[in-house]
mmCIF file of C-alpha atoms in Angstrom:
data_model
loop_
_atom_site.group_PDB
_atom_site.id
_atom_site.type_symbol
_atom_site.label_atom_id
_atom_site.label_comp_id
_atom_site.label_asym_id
_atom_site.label_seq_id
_atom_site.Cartn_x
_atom_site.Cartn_y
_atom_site.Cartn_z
ATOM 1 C CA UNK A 1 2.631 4.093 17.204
ATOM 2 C CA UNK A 2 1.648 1.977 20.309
ATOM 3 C CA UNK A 3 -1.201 -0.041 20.371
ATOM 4 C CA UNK A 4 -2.762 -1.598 23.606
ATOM 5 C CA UNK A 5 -5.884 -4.117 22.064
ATOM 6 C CA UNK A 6 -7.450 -6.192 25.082
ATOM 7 C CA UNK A 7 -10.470 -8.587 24.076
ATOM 8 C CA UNK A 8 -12.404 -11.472 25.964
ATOM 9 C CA UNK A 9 -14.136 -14.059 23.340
ATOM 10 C CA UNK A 10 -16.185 -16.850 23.536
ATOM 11 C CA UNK A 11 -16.311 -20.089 21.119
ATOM 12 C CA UNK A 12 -19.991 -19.283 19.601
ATOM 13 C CA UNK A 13 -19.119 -23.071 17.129
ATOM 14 C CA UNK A 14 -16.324 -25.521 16.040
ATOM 15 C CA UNK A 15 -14.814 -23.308 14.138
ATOM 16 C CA UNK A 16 -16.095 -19.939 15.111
ATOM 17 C CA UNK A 17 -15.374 -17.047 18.005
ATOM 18 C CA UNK A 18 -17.023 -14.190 19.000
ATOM 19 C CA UNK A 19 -14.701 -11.310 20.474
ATOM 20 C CA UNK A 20 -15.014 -7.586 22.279
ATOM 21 C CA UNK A 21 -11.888 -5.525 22.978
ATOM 22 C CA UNK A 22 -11.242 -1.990 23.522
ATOM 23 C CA UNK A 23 -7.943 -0.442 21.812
ATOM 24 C CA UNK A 24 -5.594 2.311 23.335
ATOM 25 C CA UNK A 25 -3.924 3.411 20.203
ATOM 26 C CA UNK A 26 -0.847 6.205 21.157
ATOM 27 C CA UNK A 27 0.209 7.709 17.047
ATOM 28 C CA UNK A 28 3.158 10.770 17.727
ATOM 29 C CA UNK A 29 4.418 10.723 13.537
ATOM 30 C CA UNK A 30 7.028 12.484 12.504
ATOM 31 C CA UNK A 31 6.746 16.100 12.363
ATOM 32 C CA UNK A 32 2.882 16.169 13.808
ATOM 33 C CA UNK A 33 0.198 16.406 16.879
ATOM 34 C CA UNK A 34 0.156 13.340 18.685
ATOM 35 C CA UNK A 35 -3.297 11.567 19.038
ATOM 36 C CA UNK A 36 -4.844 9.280 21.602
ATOM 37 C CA UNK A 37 -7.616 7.030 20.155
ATOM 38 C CA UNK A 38 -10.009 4.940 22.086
ATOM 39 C CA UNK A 39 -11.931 2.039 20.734
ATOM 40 C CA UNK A 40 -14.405 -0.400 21.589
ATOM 41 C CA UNK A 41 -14.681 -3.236 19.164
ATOM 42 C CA UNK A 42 -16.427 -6.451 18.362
ATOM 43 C CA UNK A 43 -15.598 -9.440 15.860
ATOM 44 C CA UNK A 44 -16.951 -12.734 14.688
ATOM 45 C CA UNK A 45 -13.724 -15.160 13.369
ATOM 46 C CA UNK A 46 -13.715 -18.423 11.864
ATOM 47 C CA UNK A 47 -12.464 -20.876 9.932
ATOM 48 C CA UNK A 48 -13.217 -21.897 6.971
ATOM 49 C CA UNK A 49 -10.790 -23.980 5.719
ATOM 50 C CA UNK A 50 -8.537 -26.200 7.393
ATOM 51 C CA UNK A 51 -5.441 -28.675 6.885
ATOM 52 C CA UNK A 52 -5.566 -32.438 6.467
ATOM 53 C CA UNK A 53 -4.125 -32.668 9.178
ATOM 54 C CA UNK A 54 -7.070 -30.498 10.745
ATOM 55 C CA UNK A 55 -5.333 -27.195 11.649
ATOM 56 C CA UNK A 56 -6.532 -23.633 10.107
ATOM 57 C CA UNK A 57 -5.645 -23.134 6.753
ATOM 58 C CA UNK A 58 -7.759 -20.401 6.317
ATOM 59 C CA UNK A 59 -8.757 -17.257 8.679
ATOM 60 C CA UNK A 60 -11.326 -14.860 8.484
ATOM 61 C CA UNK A 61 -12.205 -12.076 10.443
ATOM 62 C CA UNK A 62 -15.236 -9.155 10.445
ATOM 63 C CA UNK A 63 -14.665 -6.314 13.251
ATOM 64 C CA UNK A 64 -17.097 -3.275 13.798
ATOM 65 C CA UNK A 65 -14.897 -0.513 15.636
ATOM 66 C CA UNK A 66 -16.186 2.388 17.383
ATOM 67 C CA UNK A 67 -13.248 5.431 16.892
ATOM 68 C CA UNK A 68 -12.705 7.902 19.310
ATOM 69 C CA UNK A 69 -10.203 10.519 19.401
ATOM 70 C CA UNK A 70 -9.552 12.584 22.719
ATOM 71 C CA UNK A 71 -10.194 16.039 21.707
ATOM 72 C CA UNK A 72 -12.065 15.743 18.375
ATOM 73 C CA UNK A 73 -15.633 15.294 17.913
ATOM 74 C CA UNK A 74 -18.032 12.512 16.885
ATOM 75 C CA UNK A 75 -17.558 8.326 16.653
ATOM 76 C CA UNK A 76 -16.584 7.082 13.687
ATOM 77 C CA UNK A 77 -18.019 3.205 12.664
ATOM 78 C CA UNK A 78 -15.177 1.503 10.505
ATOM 79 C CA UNK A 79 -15.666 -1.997 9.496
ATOM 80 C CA UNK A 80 -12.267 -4.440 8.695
ATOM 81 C CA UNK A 81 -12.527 -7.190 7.054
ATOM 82 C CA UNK A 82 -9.635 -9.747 7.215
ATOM 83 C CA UNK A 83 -8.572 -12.990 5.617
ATOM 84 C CA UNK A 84 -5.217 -14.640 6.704
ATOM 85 C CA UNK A 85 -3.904 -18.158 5.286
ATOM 86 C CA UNK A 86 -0.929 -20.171 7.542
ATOM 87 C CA UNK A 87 0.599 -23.238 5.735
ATOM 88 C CA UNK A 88 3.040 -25.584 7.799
ATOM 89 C CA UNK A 89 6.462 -25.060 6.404
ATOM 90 C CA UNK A 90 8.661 -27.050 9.113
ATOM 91 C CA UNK A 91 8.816 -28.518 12.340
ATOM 92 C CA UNK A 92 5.735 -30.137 12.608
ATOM 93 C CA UNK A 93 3.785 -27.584 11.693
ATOM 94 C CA UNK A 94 5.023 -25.205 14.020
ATOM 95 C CA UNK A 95 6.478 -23.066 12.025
ATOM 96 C CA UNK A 96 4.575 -21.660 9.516
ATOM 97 C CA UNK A 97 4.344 -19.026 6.109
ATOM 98 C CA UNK A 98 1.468 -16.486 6.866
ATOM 99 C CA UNK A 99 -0.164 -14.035 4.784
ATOM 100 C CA UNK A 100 -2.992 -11.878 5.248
ATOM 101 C CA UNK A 101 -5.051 -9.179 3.890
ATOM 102 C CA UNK A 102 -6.831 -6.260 5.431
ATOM 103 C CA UNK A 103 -9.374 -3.996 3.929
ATOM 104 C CA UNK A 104 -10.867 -1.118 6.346
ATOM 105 C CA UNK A 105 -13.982 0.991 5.391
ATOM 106 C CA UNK A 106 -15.162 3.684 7.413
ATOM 107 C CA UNK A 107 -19.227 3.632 7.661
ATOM 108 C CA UNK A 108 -19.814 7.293 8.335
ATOM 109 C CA UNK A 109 -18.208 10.680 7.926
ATOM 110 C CA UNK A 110 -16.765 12.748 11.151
ATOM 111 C CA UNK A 111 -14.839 15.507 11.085
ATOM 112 C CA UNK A 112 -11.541 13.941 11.595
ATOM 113 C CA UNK A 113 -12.763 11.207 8.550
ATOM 114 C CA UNK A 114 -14.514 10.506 5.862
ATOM 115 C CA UNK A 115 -16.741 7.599 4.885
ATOM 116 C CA UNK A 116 -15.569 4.464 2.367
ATOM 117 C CA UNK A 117 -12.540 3.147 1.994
ATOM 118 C CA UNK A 118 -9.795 4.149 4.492
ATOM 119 C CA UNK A 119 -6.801 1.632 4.244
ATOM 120 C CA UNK A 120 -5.883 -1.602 2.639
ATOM 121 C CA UNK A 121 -3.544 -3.803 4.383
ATOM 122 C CA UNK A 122 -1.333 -6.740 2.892
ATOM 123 C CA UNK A 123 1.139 -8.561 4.999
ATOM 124 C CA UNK A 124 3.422 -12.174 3.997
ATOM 125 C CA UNK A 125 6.066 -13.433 6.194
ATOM 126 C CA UNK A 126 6.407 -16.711 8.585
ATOM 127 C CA UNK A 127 5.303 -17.291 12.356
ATOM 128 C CA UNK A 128 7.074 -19.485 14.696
ATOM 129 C CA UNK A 129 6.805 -20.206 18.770
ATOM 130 C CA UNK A 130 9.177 -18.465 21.027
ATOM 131 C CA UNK A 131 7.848 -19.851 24.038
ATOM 132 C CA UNK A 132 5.156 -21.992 25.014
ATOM 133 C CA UNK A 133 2.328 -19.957 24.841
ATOM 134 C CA UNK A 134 3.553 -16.930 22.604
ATOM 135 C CA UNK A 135 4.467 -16.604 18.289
ATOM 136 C CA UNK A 136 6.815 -14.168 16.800
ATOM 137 C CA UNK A 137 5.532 -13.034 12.918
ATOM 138 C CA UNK A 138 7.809 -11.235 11.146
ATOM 139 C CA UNK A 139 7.887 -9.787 7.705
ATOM 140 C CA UNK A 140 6.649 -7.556 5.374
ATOM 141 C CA UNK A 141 3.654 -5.209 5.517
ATOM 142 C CA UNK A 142 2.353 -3.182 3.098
ATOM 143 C CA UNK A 143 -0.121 -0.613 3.802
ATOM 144 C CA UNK A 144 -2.179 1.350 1.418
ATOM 145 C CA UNK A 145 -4.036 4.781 3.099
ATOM 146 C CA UNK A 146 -6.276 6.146 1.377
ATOM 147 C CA UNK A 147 -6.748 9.691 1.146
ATOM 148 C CA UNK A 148 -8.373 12.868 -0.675
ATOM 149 C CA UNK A 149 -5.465 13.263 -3.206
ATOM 150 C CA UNK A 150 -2.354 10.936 -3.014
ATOM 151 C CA UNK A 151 -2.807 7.850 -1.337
ATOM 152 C CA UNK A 152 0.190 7.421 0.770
ATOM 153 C CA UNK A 153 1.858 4.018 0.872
ATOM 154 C CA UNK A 154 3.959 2.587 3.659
ATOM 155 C CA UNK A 155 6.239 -0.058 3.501
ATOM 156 C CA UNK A 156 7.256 -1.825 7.131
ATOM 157 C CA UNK A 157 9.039 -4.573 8.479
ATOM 158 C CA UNK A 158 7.066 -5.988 10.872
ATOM 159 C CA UNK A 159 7.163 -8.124 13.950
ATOM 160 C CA UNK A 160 4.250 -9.295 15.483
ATOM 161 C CA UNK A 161 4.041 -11.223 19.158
ATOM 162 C CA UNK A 162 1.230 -13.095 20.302
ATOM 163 C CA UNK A 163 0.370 -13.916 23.763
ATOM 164 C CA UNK A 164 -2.292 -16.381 24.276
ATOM 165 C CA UNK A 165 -3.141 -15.888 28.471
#
């Protein structure tokens, strides 16, 4: 899966952004039809907790997407909600243990998905800078789908880069 996720955000408080992106999201899984998704988005983040030392302790995140997929029919709403927590483990703070959960609930039905609860997310492993201006986060990632039937449940090591432009 490839994921493309520009955004532009603006600092609506101390502690709080608002964000709008659009997603290019390329899935080809084994054994079936690849897909091409498009999706506008928009978030409010903040913090509400932070270190003594005054850096986030606590994340949290609320994003509305709007799901396209080329060749199927209708928009489907799907609301994420995310919390992350980053504790300073060593040098200076800069490298730290992160862990976050995910949960994603699709508002309405299409006919490529169904409404309520669509995936759960759950993530722990440790961030550090590799340049200047960029993190690496690897670890573990757990991801719970939810479907009609057996859930399926994937288990991935993950590495994450941030780019801050």
């Amino acid at each position: 899966q490839v994921i493309l996720r520009p955004a532009i955000g603006a600092r609506i408080g101390r502690d709080a952004h608002a964000v709008a992106g659009y997603a290019f999201v390329r899935t080809d899984p084994e054994g079936g039809a690849i897909t091409r998704e498009h999706r506008p988005w928009q978030q409010v983040q903040f913090v509400p907790l932070r270190t003594s030392a005054g850096a986030p302790l606590v994340i949290s995140r609320t994003r509305l997407e709007q799901r396209m997929i080329e060749g199927r029919d209708g928009t489907a709403w799907r609301l994420r909600q995310f919390v992350r927590v980053q504790a300073p483990i060593a040098r200076e703070g800069k490298v730290q243990a992160v862990a976050f959960t995910e949960g994603f609930f699709n508002l309405n039905s299409t006919g490529w998905s169904r409404d309520g609860v669509d995936q759960w997310r759950t993530f722990v492993g440790v961030g550090f800078p590799i340049a200047e201006r960029a993190r690496l986060e690897p670890g573990y990632l757990s991801q719970r789908v939810f479907r009609v039937g057996e859930d399926r449940v994937n288990h991935v090591l993950s590495a994450t880069v941030f780019i801050r432009l």
